[in-house]
Amino acid sequence: MTQEDKLAIRMRHISKSFGTVVALDAVDFELKEGEIHALLGENGSGKTTLMNILSGIYYPDDGDIAIMGQDVAICSPKDAFNLGIGMIHQHFKLVDVLSVAENIVLGLPPSEETKRKRLNQTIRDIADRYGFDIKPESKIYDLSVSEKQTVEIIKVLYRGANMLILDEPTAVLTPQETEKLFDILRAMKADNKAIVIITHKLNEVLAVSDRVTILRKGQKIDTIPTATANRQILTEMMVGRKVDLQIERPEVTERKLMLQVNQLTALGPDGRKMIDRISFDAYGGEILGVAGISGSGQKELCEAIAGLCPVVGGSILFETKLNGVDVAENLVGQTPEAIIRKGISLAFVPEDRLGMGLVASHDMIDNVMLKNYRDHKGPFVDRQTAREAAEEMVDALEIVTPGVRTPIRQLSGGNVQKVLLGREIRSNPQMLMVAYPVRGLDINASFTIYRLLNEQKMKGVSVIFVGEDLDVLMEISDRLLVLCHGRISGIVDPRTVTKEHVGLLMTGGHDEEVGA
Amino acid sequence: MSDYASCEIKRPLVRMVRRPAASLAHRTIVYIIALIGALLTGALLIWILGHNPIDVYVSMVRGTFGKRISFNETVKVTVPLLVTGMAVAIAFRMRFWNIGAEGQILIGGVAATSVVVYGQAIPQVPKLILMSLVAMLAAGLYAAIPAFFKAKWDTNETLFTLMMNYIALKLIMYLQYQPGWQADRTTFPKIRSFTPDARLPRVMGIHIGWIIALVLVVIYFIYVKKTKHGYEISVVGESMNTARYGGMNVGRILIRTMFISGALAGLVGFIQTSGADGTLTESTAGGMGYTAITVAWLSKMNSFAMVFVALFIAMLQRGSSSIQTSHGIPASAASLLTGLILFFMLGSEFFINYRLVFRGRPYHG
């Protein structure tokens, strides 16, 4: 009995299925007061589902939950909030035009407590107590991503949560910001709050947590004290077998100029300038990494080169052969159709795989022919050739699918990415742009993608890799371009530079290096 | 653990749980149950009105298939529904909500009638061919206007196509007074009847529109499923971003497809004026442009399914007028029955995708 009482949360035999997919299979989970508990697992392991059950978004098919020793049923987010559970989601739910304080009380009944002066004081008290750095009066649109996250955390604290769940909180943060967040988590722990962080990053588990629970394919593998764990043990538990965590960076001696971007300026969908006078070169036989806080212009940079984003200035010169003569073709102002017609073999794996790169409801055959269905003569489409190509891809890339006629949306994230990247590689590109190619992929699939990218590099293809995991970017890239607010804040050699230095470049700390 | 036993837990009574992809058998059963449910609810309604439901249903069926002539009438309603269904479905596949088929039918009728009015010397066969071509061209261009605006300025096609229905309707009301168009020896606003050489010939007692419709069913299927155009339509419908990324000219595809959609509706205008009615009136379209939306959705944009759905809806419409005469049940009650069936059919989708779990299902703790 006394043992039970110390538990903030006890979940027993929690099961949840979505259709035939078993997301959670009789999972147990315990959270103590005053601990930071890491929930570790690959994508699709059920970690977010488990926490969504706790925060009232899903209702379990089976199992029971006790909060502070009391059995409860959590039917809605409101129930969860009444029980003192607060979840900070990956996607923030804030109103841009309102202030920090206004967002924090949004939806609460008006009372003495919510009078502006009193409210601001309460928020400042919370901020002081845990070491947040935020002004209650600032507008949300003026805040950085990490400050917005801070607001989300204060929001749940203000509402009296003593159990906090953070879903992949560091995905959008720079190394410095991550460290700051961890300090805050430690301060909250000292205040006897119970904290869960959902993550798939081993370094973070080891850095901040007290205990770690590992999930794999909807099943709980184990809960262990972090002090007894290391990277290798955790990976094996997470993946289920030994994995080599080393990303290769093969050396290519011959490098050939492939792309010259000069003073490129491009607009986002709302007409704002998203990249501003950017200049760089890309070479065949190298991987050029692109790092930056999300929204620093990575998307627009890729889409501008692919002809999908309005360019207002500058040039994009692509080295190609037209009728056997070497020329530098300017891609600015050309539609993707025109670029394809000119025989410029530019492959692009966009960030939004199912919304741009593929058609989710179509099968693999229809997706494979997306870019070359025009090549077949006559009014009909040639599904036979596309089918053969799809079947070859399934074999070569070990794509797990019930068949080439299965709609793409039914495949797992890793297999979707293999279809997309596989199609782009099949076109024998001179240049391959990939945006966040391993987002949402498990370790195994991620390493397949790294291997494929390295293969392309060895073939002399110029690879541009836009990524978010700085560790990966620094291991795989030959050069690393850092974007900050749509400008290049530095192009560095990842073999010699430190992660902290790149982190500073990402936040614009080294503006003096701009230029070249 | 004594606390645990006495603790009252509030669990939800019913929960929705997503089902795995339903099998064909499962779907069929759900649809049949839905149909039965609709008929039973309809029977209740008829019973409340003071009639014997079985009698009423029997006379509905008899009214549609009982005699040769009533069957012919049913087919005459089915043909335009079927072709208009394909017209809207091709646009819907592209997620372009063309609810302007009504107006496009009327424009097709106006164009066909203009040949009758101004080309009286043309012999029958070339005249009919010219009428159909002009009808398709005019309605196609009429439908391409909202597509052009959507492509250029991203206007809302739903409102745009809807508003254009009224323009077409008013155009006919204007033409009813124009010399050459207005019927002879009358001051009544009415467009002249077509001369026999401007009427569609009959095959097996029904104007040949039914053959045209069946040929179109096959062509539609091939166009949508096998051609590059059909492929482009499906990609644009799913995601314009993907289409652009794949190098498609989205604007051109929008305009081209809407031209085809309008042309099919225009053909209906020709079939109705030249085949069924022998003249052009304000009710030439008669709400078909809207009913066709139901046809397209219920058949999931599949042209072969549309044959049956169109026939079914035509049956309900014909049957309703027949029970009006035989039982004195107002036609509006029959429309209500049509509505019930649609409601049940569309509602049954929920049971295909979800199942309900009730409280009290045993679980282990």
PDB file of C-alpha atoms in Angstrom, chain A residues 1 12-13 19-20 59-62 64 70-73 75 79 308 336-337 340 348 350 354-362 366 369-371 373-374 376-381 383 409 420 423-424, chain B residues 1-4 7-12 15-21 95 222 224-229 231-232 234-235 238-249 252-253 361-365:
ATOM      1  CA  MET A   1       0.000   0.000   0.000  1.00  0.00           C
ATOM      2  CA  ARG A  12      -1.510  -1.609 -15.838  1.00  0.00           C
ATOM      3  CA  HIS A  13      -2.088  -3.861 -18.812  1.00  0.00           C
ATOM      4  CA  GLY A  19      -7.906  -1.388 -36.677  1.00  0.00           C
ATOM      5  CA  THR A  20      -5.651  -4.396 -37.026  1.00  0.00           C
ATOM      6  CA  TYR A  59      -9.306   5.736 -24.355  1.00  0.00           C
ATOM      7  CA  PRO A  60      -7.644   2.354 -23.822  1.00  0.00           C
ATOM      8  CA  ASP A  61      -9.261  -0.848 -25.078  1.00  0.00           C
ATOM      9  CA  ASP A  62      -8.173  -2.555 -21.919  1.00  0.00           C
ATOM     10  CA  ASP A  64      -6.523   0.401 -15.813  1.00  0.00           C
ATOM     11  CA  GLN A  70      -6.709   6.251  -6.946  1.00  0.00           C
ATOM     12  CA  ASP A  71      -8.229   4.299  -9.803  1.00  0.00           C
ATOM     13  CA  VAL A  72      -9.476   6.619 -12.494  1.00  0.00           C
ATOM     14  CA  ALA A  73     -10.982   6.666 -15.969  1.00  0.00           C
ATOM     15  CA  CYS A  75     -12.189  10.072 -20.842  1.00  0.00           C
ATOM     16  CA  ASP A  79     -10.309  14.734 -17.003  1.00  0.00           C
ATOM     17  CA  LEU A 308       8.297  24.926 -56.650  1.00  0.00           C
ATOM     18  CA  PRO A 336       9.264  21.555 -62.607  1.00  0.00           C
ATOM     19  CA  GLU A 337       7.743  20.451 -65.913  1.00  0.00           C
ATOM     20  CA  ILE A 340      12.135  17.696 -66.355  1.00  0.00           C
ATOM     21  CA  PHE A 348      14.099  15.804 -54.676  1.00  0.00           C
ATOM     22  CA  PRO A 350      10.601  16.659 -49.976  1.00  0.00           C
ATOM     23  CA  LEU A 354       2.740  12.038 -48.548  1.00  0.00           C
ATOM     24  CA  GLY A 355       1.624  15.577 -49.311  1.00  0.00           C
ATOM     25  CA  MET A 356       4.160  16.404 -51.986  1.00  0.00           C
ATOM     26  CA  GLY A 357       6.452  13.554 -52.906  1.00  0.00           C
ATOM     27  CA  LEU A 358       3.838  10.830 -53.149  1.00  0.00           C
ATOM     28  CA  VAL A 359       0.120  10.355 -53.558  1.00  0.00           C
ATOM     29  CA  ALA A 360      -1.000   8.703 -50.341  1.00  0.00           C
ATOM     30  CA  SER A 361      -4.111   6.928 -51.616  1.00  0.00           C
ATOM     31  CA  HIS A 362      -2.422   5.600 -54.755  1.00  0.00           C
ATOM     32  CA  ASP A 366       1.015   4.889 -59.677  1.00  0.00           C
ATOM     33  CA  MET A 369       5.428   6.689 -62.494  1.00  0.00           C
ATOM     34  CA  LEU A 370       4.661  10.146 -61.091  1.00  0.00           C
ATOM     35  CA  LYS A 371       7.617  11.841 -62.741  1.00  0.00           C
ATOM     36  CA  TYR A 373       4.542   8.802 -66.967  1.00  0.00           C
ATOM     37  CA  ARG A 374       4.892  11.294 -69.825  1.00  0.00           C
ATOM     38  CA  HIS A 376       5.421   6.642 -72.681  1.00  0.00           C
ATOM     39  CA  LYS A 377       4.068   7.478 -76.138  1.00  0.00           C
ATOM     40  CA  GLY A 378       0.340   7.774 -76.807  1.00  0.00           C
ATOM     41  CA  PRO A 379      -2.592   8.746 -74.621  1.00  0.00           C
ATOM     42  CA  PHE A 380      -2.403   5.796 -72.238  1.00  0.00           C
ATOM     43  CA  VAL A 381      -0.262   5.292 -69.145  1.00  0.00           C
ATOM     44  CA  ARG A 383       1.476   0.663 -65.809  1.00  0.00           C
ATOM     45  CA  ARG A 409      -0.610   5.334 -46.941  1.00  0.00           C
ATOM     46  CA  LEU A 420      10.071   7.901 -52.435  1.00  0.00           C
ATOM     47  CA  ARG A 423      11.931   6.379 -57.165  1.00  0.00           C
ATOM     48  CA  GLU A 424      14.167   9.435 -57.103  1.00  0.00           C
TER      49      GLU A 424
ATOM     50  CA  MET B   1      -6.544  -3.325  -2.180  1.00  0.00           C
ATOM     51  CA  SER B   2      -9.897  -2.789  -0.433  1.00  0.00           C
ATOM     52  CA  ASP B   3      -9.926   0.822  -1.657  1.00  0.00           C
ATOM     53  CA  TYR B   4      -9.582  -0.417  -5.151  1.00  0.00           C
ATOM     54  CA  CYS B   7     -13.702   2.759  -5.940  1.00  0.00           C
ATOM     55  CA  GLU B   8     -16.401   3.900  -8.356  1.00  0.00           C
ATOM     56  CA  ILE B   9     -14.985   4.378 -11.828  1.00  0.00           C
ATOM     57  CA  LYS B  10     -16.825   6.308 -14.495  1.00  0.00           C
ATOM     58  CA  ARG B  11     -16.298   4.519 -17.783  1.00  0.00           C
ATOM     59  CA  PRO B  12     -17.800   5.707 -21.056  1.00  0.00           C
ATOM     60  CA  ARG B  15     -16.786   3.972 -27.629  1.00  0.00           C
ATOM     61  CA  MET B  16     -15.956   4.068 -31.319  1.00  0.00           C
ATOM     62  CA  VAL B  17     -13.168   1.799 -32.434  1.00  0.00           C
ATOM     63  CA  ARG B  18     -11.718   1.979 -35.893  1.00  0.00           C
ATOM     64  CA  ARG B  19     -12.141  -1.194 -37.898  1.00  0.00           C
ATOM     65  CA  PRO B  20      -9.565  -2.767 -40.153  1.00  0.00           C
ATOM     66  CA  ALA B  21     -10.276  -2.307 -43.876  1.00  0.00           C
ATOM     67  CA  ARG B  95     -11.819  17.374 -55.980  1.00  0.00           C
ATOM     68  CA  ILE B 222     -11.129   3.853 -69.801  1.00  0.00           C
ATOM     69  CA  VAL B 224     -10.317   7.699 -65.935  1.00  0.00           C
ATOM     70  CA  LYS B 225      -8.454   4.477 -65.300  1.00  0.00           C
ATOM     71  CA  LYS B 226      -6.135   3.981 -68.244  1.00  0.00           C
ATOM     72  CA  THR B 227      -5.103   7.305 -69.752  1.00  0.00           C
ATOM     73  CA  LYS B 228      -2.508   9.863 -68.764  1.00  0.00           C
ATOM     74  CA  HIS B 229      -5.298  12.393 -68.387  1.00  0.00           C
ATOM     75  CA  TYR B 231      -3.927   9.659 -64.000  1.00  0.00           C
ATOM     76  CA  GLU B 232      -3.339  13.396 -63.840  1.00  0.00           C
ATOM     77  CA  SER B 234      -6.404  11.531 -59.768  1.00  0.00           C
ATOM     78  CA  VAL B 235      -3.078  13.059 -58.720  1.00  0.00           C
ATOM     79  CA  GLU B 238      -5.285  13.941 -54.147  1.00  0.00           C
ATOM     80  CA  SER B 239      -2.727  16.694 -53.816  1.00  0.00           C
ATOM     81  CA  MET B 240      -2.048  19.699 -56.004  1.00  0.00           C
ATOM     82  CA  ASN B 241       1.385  19.959 -54.409  1.00  0.00           C
ATOM     83  CA  THR B 242       2.274  16.458 -55.515  1.00  0.00           C
ATOM     84  CA  ALA B 243       0.990  17.220 -59.011  1.00  0.00           C
ATOM     85  CA  ARG B 244       3.174  20.317 -59.237  1.00  0.00           C
ATOM     86  CA  TYR B 245       6.132  18.432 -57.818  1.00  0.00           C
ATOM     87  CA  GLY B 246       5.586  15.724 -60.443  1.00  0.00           C
ATOM     88  CA  GLY B 247       5.800  18.353 -63.159  1.00  0.00           C
ATOM     89  CA  MET B 248       2.107  18.587 -64.000  1.00  0.00           C
ATOM     90  CA  ASN B 249       0.577  21.829 -65.184  1.00  0.00           C
ATOM     91  CA  ARG B 252      -4.208  23.219 -67.585  1.00  0.00           C
ATOM     92  CA  ILE B 253      -5.500  19.979 -66.067  1.00  0.00           C
ATOM     93  CA  ARG B 361     -17.117  -5.770 -21.975  1.00  0.00           C
ATOM     94  CA  PRO B 362     -15.042  -8.051 -19.789  1.00  0.00           C
ATOM     95  CA  TYR B 363     -11.430  -7.120 -19.321  1.00  0.00           C
ATOM     96  CA  HIS B 364      -8.730  -8.537 -17.121  1.00  0.00           C
ATOM     97  CA  GLY B 365      -7.127  -6.376 -14.442  1.00  0.00           C
TER      98      GLY B 365
END
